[in-house]
mmCIF file of C-alpha atoms in Angstrom:
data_model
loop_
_atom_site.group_PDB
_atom_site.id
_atom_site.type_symbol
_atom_site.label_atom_id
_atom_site.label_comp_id
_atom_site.label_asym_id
_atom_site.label_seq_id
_atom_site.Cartn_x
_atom_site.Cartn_y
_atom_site.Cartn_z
ATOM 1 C CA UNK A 1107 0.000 0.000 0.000
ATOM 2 C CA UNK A 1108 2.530 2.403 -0.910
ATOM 3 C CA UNK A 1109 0.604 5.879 -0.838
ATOM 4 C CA UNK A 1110 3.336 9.021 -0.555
ATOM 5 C CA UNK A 1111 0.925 10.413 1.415
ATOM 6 C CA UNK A 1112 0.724 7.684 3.822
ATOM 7 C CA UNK A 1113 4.238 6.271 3.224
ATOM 8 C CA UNK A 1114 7.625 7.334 3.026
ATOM 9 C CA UNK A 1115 9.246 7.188 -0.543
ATOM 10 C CA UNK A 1116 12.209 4.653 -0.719
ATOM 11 C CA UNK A 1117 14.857 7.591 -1.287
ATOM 12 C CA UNK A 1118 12.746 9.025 1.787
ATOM 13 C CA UNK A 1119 13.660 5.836 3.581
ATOM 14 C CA UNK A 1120 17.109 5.521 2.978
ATOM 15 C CA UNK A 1121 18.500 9.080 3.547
ATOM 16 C CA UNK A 1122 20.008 10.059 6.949
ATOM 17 C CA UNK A 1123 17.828 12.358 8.929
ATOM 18 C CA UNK A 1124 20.501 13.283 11.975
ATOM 19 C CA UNK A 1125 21.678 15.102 8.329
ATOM 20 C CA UNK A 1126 18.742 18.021 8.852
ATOM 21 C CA UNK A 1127 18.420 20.899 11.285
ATOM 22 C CA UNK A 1128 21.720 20.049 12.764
ATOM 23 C CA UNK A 1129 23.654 23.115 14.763
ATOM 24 C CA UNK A 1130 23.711 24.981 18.672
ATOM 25 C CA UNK A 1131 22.220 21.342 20.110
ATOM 26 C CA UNK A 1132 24.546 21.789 22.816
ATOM 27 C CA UNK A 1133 25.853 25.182 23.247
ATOM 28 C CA UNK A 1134 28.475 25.955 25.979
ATOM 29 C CA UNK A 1135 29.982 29.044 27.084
ATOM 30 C CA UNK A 1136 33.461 30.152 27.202
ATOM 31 C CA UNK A 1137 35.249 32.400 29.238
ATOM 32 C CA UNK A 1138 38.748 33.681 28.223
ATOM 33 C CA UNK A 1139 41.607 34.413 30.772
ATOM 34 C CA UNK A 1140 45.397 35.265 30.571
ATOM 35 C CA UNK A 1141 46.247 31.635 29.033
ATOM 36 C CA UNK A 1142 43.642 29.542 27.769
ATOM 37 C CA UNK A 1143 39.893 29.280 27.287
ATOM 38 C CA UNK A 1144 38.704 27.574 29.933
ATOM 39 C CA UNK A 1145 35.189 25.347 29.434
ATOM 40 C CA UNK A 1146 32.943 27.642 32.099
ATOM 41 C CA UNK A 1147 29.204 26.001 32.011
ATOM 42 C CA UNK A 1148 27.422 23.019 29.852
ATOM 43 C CA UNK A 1149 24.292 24.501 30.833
ATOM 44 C CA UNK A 1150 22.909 26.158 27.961
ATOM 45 C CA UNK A 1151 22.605 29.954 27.425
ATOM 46 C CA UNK A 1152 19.427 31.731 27.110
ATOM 47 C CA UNK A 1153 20.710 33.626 24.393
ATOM 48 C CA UNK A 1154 22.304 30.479 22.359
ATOM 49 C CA UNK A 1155 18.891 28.659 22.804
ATOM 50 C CA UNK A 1156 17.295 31.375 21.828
ATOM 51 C CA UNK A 1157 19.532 31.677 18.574
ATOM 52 C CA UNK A 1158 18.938 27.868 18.594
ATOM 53 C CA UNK A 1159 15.061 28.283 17.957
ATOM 54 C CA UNK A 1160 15.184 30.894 15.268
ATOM 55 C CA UNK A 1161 17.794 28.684 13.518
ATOM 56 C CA UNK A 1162 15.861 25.550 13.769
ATOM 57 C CA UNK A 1163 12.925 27.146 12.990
ATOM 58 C CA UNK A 1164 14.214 28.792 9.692
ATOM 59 C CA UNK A 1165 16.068 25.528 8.733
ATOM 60 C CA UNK A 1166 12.265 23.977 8.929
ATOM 61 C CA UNK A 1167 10.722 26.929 6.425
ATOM 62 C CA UNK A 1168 13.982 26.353 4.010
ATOM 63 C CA UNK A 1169 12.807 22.662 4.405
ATOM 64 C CA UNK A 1170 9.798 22.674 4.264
ATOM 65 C CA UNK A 1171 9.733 24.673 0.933
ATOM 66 C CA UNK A 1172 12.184 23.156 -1.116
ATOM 67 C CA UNK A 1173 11.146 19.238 -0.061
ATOM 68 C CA UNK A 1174 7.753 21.216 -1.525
ATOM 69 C CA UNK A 1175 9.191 21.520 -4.601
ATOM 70 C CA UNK A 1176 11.107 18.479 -4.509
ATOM 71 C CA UNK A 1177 7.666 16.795 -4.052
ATOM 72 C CA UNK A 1178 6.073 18.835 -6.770
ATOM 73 C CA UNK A 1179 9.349 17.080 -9.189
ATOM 74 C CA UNK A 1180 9.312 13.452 -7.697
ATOM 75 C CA UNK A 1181 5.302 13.658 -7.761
ATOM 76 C CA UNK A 1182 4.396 15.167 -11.413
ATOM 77 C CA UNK A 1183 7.363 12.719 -12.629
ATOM 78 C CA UNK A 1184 5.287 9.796 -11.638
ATOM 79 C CA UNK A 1185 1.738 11.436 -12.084
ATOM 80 C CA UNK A 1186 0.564 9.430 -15.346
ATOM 81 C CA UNK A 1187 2.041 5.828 -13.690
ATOM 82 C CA UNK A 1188 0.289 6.604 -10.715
ATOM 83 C CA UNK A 1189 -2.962 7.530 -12.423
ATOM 84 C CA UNK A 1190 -2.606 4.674 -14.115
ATOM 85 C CA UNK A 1191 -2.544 2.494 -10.997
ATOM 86 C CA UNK A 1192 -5.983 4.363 -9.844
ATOM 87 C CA UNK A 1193 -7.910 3.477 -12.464
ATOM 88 C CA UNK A 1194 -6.663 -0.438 -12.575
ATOM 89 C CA UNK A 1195 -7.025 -0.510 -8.902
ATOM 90 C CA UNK A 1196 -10.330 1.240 -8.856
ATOM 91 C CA UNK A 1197 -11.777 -0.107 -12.916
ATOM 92 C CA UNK A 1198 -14.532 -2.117 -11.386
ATOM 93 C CA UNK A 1199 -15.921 0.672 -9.389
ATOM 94 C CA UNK A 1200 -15.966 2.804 -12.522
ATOM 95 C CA UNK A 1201 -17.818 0.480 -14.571
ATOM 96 C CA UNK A 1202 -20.543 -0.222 -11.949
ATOM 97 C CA UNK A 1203 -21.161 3.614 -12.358
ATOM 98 C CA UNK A 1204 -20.584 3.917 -15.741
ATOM 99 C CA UNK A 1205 -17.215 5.515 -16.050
ATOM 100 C CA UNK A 1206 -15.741 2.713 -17.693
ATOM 101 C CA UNK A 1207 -17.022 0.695 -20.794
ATOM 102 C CA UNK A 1208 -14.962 -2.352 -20.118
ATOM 103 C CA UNK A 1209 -11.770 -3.880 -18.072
ATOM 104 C CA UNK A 1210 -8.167 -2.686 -18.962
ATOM 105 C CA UNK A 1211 -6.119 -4.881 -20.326
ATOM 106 C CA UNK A 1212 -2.848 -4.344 -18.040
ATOM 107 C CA UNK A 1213 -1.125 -0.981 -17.943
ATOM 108 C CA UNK A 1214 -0.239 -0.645 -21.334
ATOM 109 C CA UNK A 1215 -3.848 -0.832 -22.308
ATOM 110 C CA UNK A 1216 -4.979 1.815 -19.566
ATOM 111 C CA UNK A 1217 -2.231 4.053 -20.913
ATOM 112 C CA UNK A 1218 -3.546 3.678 -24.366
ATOM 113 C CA UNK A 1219 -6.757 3.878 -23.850
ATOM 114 C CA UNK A 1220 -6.444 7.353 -21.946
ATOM 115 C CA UNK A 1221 -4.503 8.897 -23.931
ATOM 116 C CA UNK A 1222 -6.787 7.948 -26.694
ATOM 117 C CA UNK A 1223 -9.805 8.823 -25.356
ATOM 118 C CA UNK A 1224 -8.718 12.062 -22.930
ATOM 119 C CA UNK A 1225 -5.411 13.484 -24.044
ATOM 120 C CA UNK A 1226 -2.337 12.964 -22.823
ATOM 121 C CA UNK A 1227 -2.817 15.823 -20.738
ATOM 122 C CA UNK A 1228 -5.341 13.472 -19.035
ATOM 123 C CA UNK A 1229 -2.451 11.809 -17.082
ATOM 124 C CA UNK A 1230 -1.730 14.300 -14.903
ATOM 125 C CA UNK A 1231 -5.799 14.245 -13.573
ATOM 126 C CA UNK A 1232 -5.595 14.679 -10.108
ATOM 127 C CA UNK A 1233 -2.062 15.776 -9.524
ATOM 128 C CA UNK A 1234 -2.291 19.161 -8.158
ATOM 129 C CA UNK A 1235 -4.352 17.720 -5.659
ATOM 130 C CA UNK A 1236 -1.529 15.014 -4.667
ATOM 131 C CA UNK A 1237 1.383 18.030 -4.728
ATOM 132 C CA UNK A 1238 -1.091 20.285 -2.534
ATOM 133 C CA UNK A 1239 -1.468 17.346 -0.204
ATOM 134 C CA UNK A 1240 2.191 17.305 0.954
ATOM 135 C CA UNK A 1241 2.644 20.790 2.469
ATOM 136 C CA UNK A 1242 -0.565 20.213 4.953
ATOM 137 C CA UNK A 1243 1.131 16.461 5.542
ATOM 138 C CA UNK A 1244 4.736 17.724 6.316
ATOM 139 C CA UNK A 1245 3.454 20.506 8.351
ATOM 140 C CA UNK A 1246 1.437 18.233 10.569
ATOM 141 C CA UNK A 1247 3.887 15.593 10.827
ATOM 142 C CA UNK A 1248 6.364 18.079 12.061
ATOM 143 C CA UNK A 1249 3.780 19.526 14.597
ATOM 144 C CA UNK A 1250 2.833 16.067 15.822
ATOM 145 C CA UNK A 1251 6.384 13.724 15.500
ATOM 146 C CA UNK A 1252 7.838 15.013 19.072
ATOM 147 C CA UNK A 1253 4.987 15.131 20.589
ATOM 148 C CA UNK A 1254 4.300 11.382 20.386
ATOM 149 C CA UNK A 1255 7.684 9.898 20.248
ATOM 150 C CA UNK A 1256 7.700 11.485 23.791
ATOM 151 C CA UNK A 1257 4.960 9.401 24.860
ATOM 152 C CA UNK A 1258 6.827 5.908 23.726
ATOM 153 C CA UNK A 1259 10.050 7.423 24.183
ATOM 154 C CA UNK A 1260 11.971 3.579 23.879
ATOM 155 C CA UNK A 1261 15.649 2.929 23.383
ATOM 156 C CA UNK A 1262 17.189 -0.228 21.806
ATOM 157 C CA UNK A 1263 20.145 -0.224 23.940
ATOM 158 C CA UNK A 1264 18.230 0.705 27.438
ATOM 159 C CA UNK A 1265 14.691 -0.705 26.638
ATOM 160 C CA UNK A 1266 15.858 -3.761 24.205
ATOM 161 C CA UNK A 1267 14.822 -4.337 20.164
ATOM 162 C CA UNK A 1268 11.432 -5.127 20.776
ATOM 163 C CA UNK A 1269 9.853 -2.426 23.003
ATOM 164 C CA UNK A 1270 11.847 0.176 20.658
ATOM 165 C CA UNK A 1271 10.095 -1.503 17.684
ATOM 166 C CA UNK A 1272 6.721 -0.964 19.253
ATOM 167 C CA UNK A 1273 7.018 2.606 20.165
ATOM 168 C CA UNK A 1274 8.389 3.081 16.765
ATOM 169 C CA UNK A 1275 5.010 1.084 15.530
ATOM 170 C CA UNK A 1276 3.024 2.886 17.707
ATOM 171 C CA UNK A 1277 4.188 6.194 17.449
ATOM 172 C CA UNK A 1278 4.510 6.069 14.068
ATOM 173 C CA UNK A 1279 0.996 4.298 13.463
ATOM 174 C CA UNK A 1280 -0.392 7.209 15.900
ATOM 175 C CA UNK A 1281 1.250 10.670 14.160
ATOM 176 C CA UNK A 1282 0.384 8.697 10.859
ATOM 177 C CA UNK A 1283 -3.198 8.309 11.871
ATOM 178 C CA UNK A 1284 -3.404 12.182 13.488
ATOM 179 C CA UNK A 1285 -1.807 13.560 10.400
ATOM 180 C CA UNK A 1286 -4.714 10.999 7.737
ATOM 181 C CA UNK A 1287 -7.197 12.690 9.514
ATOM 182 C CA UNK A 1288 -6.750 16.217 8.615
ATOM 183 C CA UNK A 1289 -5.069 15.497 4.866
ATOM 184 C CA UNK A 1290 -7.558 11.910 4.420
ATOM 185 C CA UNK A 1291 -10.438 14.109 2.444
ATOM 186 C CA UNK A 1292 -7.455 16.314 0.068
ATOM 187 C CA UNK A 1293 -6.463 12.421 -0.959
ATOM 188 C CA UNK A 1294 -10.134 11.400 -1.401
ATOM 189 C CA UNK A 1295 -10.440 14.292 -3.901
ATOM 190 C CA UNK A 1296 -7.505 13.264 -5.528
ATOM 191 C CA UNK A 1297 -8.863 9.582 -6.493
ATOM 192 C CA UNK A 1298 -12.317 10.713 -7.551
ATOM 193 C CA UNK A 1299 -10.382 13.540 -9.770
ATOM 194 C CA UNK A 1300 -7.679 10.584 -10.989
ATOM 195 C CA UNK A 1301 -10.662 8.042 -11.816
ATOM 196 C CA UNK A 1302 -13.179 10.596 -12.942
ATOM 197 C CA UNK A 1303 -12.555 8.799 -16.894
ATOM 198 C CA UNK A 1304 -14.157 9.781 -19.974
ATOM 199 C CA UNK A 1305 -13.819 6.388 -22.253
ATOM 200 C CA UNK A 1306 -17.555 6.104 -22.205
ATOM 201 C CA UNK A 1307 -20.436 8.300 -23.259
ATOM 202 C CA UNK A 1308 -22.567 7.676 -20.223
ATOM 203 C CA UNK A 1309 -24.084 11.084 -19.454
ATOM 204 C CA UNK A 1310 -22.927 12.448 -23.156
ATOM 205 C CA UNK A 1311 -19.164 11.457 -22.500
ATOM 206 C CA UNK A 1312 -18.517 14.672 -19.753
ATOM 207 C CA UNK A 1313 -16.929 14.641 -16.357
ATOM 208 C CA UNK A 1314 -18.077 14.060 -13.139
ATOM 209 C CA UNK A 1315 -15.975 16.487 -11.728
ATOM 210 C CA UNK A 1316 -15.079 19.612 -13.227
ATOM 211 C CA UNK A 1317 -11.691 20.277 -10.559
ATOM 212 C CA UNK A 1318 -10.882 19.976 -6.804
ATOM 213 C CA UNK A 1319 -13.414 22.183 -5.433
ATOM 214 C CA UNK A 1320 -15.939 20.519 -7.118
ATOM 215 C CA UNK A 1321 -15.481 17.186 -5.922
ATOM 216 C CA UNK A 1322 -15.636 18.635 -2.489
ATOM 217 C CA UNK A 1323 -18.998 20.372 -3.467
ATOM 218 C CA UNK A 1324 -20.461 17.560 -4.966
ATOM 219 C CA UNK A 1325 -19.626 14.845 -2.737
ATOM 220 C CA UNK A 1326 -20.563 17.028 0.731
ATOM 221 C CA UNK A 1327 -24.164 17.806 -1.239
ATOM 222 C CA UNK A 1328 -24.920 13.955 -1.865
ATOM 223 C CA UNK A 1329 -22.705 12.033 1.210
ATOM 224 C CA UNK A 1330 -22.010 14.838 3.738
ATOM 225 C CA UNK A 1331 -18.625 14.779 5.690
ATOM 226 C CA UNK A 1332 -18.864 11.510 6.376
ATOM 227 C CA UNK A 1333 -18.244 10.832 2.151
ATOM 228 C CA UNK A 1334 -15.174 12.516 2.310
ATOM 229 C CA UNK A 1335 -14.027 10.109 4.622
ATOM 230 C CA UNK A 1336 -15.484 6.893 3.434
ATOM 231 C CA UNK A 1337 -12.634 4.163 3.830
ATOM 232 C CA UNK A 1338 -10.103 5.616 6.735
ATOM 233 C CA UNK A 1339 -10.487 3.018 9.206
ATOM 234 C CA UNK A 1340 -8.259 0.267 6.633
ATOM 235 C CA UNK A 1341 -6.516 3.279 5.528
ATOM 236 C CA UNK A 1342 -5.418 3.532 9.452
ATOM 237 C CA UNK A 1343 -5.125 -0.777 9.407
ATOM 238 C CA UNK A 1344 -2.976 -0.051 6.645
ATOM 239 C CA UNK A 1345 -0.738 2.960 8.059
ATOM 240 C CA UNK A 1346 0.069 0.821 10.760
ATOM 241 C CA UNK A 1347 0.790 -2.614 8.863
ATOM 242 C CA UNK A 1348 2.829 -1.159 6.612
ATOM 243 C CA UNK A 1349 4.957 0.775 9.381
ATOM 244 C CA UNK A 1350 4.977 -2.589 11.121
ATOM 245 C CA UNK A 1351 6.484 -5.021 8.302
ATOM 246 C CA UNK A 1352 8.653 -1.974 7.001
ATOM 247 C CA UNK A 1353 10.589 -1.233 10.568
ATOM 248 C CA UNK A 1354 10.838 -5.454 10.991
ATOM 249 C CA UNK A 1355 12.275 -5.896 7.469
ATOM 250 C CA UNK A 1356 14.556 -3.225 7.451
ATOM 251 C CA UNK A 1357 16.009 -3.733 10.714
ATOM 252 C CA UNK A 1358 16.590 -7.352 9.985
ATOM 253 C CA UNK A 1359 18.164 -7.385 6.704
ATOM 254 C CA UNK A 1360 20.282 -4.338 7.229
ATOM 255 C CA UNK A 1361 22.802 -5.902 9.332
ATOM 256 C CA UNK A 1362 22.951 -9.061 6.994
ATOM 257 C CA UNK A 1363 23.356 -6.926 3.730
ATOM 258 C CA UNK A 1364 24.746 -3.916 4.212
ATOM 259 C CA UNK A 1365 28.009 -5.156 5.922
ATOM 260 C CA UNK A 1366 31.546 -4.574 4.497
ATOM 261 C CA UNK A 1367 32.054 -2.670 1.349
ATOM 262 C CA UNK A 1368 28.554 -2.625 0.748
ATOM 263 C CA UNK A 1369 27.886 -0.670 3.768
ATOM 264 C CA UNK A 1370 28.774 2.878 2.349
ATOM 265 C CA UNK A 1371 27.202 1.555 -1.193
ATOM 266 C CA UNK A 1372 24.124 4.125 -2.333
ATOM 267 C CA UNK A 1373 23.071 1.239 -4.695
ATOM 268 C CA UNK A 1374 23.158 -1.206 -2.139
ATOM 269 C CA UNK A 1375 21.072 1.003 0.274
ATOM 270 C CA UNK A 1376 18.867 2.135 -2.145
ATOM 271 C CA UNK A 1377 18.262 -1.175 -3.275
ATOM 272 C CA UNK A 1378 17.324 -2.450 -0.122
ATOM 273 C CA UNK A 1379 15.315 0.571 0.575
ATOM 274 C CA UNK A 1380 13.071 -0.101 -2.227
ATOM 275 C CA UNK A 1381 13.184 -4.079 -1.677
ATOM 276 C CA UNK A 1382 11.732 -3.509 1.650
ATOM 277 C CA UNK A 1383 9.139 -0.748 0.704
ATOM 278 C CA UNK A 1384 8.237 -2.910 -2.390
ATOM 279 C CA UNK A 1385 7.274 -5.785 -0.278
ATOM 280 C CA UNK A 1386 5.781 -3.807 2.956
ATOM 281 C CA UNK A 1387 3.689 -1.678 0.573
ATOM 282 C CA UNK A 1388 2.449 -5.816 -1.358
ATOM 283 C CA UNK A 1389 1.551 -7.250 2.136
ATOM 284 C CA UNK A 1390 -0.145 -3.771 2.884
ATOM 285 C CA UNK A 1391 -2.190 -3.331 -0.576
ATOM 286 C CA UNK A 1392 -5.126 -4.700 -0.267
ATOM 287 C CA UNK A 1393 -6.197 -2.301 2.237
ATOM 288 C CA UNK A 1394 -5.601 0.671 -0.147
ATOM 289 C CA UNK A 1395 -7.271 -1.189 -2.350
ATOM 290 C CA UNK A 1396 -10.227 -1.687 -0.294
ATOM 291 C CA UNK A 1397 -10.121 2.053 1.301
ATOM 292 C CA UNK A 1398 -10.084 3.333 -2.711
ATOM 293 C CA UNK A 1399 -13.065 1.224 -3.677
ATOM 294 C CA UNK A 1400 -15.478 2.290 -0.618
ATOM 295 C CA UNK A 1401 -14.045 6.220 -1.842
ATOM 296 C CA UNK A 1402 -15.378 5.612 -5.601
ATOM 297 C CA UNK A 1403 -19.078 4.762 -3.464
ATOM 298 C CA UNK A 1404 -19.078 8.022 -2.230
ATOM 299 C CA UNK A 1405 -22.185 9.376 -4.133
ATOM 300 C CA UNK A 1406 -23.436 6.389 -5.885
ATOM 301 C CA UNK A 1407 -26.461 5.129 -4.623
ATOM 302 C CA UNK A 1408 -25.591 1.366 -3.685
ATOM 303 C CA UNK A 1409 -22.134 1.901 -1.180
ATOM 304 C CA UNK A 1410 -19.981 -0.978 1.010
ATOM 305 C CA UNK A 1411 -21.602 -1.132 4.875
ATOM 306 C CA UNK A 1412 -18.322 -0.910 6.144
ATOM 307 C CA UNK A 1413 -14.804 -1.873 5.581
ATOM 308 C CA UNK A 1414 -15.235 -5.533 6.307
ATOM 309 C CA UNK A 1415 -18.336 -5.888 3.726
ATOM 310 C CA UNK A 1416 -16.239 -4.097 0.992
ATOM 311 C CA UNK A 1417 -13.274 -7.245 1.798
ATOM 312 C CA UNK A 1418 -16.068 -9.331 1.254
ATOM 313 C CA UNK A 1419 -17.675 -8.430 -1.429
ATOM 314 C CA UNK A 1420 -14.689 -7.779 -3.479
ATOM 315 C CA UNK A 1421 -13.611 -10.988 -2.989
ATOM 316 C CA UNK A 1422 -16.682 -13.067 -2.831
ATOM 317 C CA UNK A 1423 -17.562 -11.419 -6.827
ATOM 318 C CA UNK A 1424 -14.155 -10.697 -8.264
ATOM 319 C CA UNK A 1425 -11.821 -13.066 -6.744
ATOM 320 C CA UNK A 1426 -8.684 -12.026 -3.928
ATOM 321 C CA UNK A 1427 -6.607 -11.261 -6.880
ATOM 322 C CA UNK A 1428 -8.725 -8.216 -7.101
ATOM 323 C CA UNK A 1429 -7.393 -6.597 -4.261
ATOM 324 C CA UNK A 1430 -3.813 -5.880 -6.049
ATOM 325 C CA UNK A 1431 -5.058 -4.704 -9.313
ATOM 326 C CA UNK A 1432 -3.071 -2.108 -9.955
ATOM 327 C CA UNK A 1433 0.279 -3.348 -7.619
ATOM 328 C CA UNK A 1434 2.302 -3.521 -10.706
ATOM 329 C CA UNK A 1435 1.653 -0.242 -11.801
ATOM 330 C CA UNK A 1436 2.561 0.812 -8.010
ATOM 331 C CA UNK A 1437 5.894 -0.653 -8.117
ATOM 332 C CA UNK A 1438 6.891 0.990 -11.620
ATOM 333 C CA UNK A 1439 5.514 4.358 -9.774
ATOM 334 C CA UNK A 1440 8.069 3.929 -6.609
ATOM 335 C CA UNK A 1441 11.403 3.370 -8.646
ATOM 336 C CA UNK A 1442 9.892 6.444 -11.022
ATOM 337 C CA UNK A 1443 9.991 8.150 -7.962
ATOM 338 C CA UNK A 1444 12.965 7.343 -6.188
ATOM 339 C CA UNK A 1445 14.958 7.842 -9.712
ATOM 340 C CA UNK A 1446 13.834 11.516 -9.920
ATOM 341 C CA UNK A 1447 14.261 12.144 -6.087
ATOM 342 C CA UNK A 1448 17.903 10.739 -6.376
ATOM 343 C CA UNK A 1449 18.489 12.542 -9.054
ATOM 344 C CA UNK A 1450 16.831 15.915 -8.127
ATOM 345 C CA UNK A 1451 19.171 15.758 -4.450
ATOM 346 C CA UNK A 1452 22.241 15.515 -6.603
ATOM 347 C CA UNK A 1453 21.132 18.992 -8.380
ATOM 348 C CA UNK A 1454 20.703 20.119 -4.877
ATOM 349 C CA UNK A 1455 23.970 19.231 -3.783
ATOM 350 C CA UNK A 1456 25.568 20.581 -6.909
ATOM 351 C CA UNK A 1457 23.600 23.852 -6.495
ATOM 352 C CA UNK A 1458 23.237 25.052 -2.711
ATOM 353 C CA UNK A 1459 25.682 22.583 -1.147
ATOM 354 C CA UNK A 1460 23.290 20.662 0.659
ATOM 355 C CA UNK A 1461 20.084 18.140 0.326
ATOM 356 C CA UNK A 1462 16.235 19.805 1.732
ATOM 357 C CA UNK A 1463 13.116 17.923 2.267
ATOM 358 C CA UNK A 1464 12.799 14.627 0.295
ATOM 359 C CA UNK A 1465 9.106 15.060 -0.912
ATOM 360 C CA UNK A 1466 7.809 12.089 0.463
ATOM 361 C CA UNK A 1467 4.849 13.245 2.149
#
């Protein structure tokens, strides 16, 4: 279930964050006599913490900004792939309503087909939405991230590997889950724009929404609040699975692959990093799949009774395989991704000397 906005990107994942906001951690005054500086105080200075704030705090804005334009690259780079994986994931939604005249035959066919039918412009349906959603994300994340690793603040080395893994899970799971509630309806928009198709001429071939706002309109007029929030509770199940395999993995198979001269390797890393989000985002799919398909019911007059009816009915008339339609296409979309991010911290390097946000959110 590999959704940016719910999941870290795999350049995301293997980058080191001590790397960020670094500087006056743990300021000390000096005091300067006929021979030597001599180390005064290691409490910290009102004035240095002070100076501490205003730089951490402007290191966020810088940040925050450019991983908003790194996120705007990374994200419109892999806007028609992931398109491409809504409508396969989503295809027999749309043809219950009428969206959709028949099946796609794999992702070259949904490609074709769109670009046929809609432009190639088409692609890029729903994509604004997806680059608006990260500033809201970041900012929240940031707001909420100390606040709840103080809560299960665990340490391998004092608390042992498996309560640090659960505080990890669980305040991970928990800002994940805080930060899905506010962003959960700016995503919903986004699918209904990406799988809003026009290969049919139900209702004389036009859309069924003409832009963000719109599906906001629309959807509170027919469904109320509670439509633009049909499917969180497996989009929460699937925050917190996905967390859950991706911390086990990765803390398992680092130590038994990246040992020696593949240790320092950026290949080696980065392959790993997208190994383990590959198969952590697999295991976790078919709860974004199920989450999408109660979102596409969302003003259609015959809707899932709650998460555990839409598992059953999609796999009661369609088969299990149903539930990862689309996974293929999700995969091409994360090492689409990770290639422009990798490539886009290089021109960062090159240009200002240093790496900002990742665009992952």
């Amino acid at each position: 279930m590999a959704n940016e906005s719910q999941y870290p990107s795999t350049f995301h994942n293997i980058q080191n964050p001590s790397s960020k906001n670094g500087g006056y951690r743990n300021p000390v005054l000096y005091s300067t006599n006929s021979t030597s500086l001599a180390l005064m105080s290691r409490v910290p200075s009102p004035i240095f913490v002070a100076a501490a704030s205003e730089k951490s705090q402007k290191n966020f804005w810088v940040d925050f900004l450019m991983g908003g334009v790194s996120a705007a690259v990374s994200k419109t780079a892999a806007a028609p792939i992931e398109r491409v994986k809504l409508m396969i994931q989503n295809q027999d939604e749309m043809i219950k309503s009428g969206r959709l005249s028949k099946p796609y035959n794999g992702i070259t066919d949904c490609f074709a087909r769109t670009i046929r039918d809609e432009g190639i412009i088409s692609l890029y349906r729903g994509n604004t939405a997806n680059v608006i959603r990260y500033f809201p994300t970041q900012a929240l994340n940031f707001a909420f991230k100390d606040y709840f690793k103080s809560l299960f603040n665990y340490r391998v080395e004092r608390d042992g590997y498996w309560k640090w893994f659960a505080g990890n899970l669980a305040s991970g799971g928990a800002a994940g889950a805080t930060s899905q509630f506010f962003v959960y309806s700016i995503d919903y928009a986004r699918t209904r724009l990406a799988n809003d198709a026009k290969s049919t001429k139900a209702g004389g071939g036009e859309r069924q929404f003409n832009g963000l706002i719109d599906v906001y309109k629309k959807t509170y007029k027919t469904d109320g609040i509670a439509g633009l929030y049909r499917g969180f509770t497996p989009s929460l199940i699937g925050i917190i699975a996905y967390r859950g395999l991706y911390f086990g993995l990765y803390d398992s198979l680092k130590p038994v692959v990246l040992i020696g001269a593949m240790q320092d390797s950026f290949l080696a890393s980065f392959a790993l990093g997208w190994g383990v989000t590959v198969g952590a985002s697999l295991s976790s799919y078919p709860f974004d799949t199920v989450r999408r398909r109660m979102m596409m019911t969302s003003g259609e007059a015959v809707k899932y009774k709650s998460s555990y009816d839409a598992f059953q009915q999609i796999i009661k008339k369609e088969g299990a395989k149903s539930l990862y339609k689309g996974a293929g296409a999700n995969i091409l979309r994360a090492v689409a991704g990770a290639g422009v991010l990798a490539g886009y911290d290089k021109l960062q390097l090159i240009m200002f000397g240093k790496k900002y946000g990742s665009g992952s959110g």
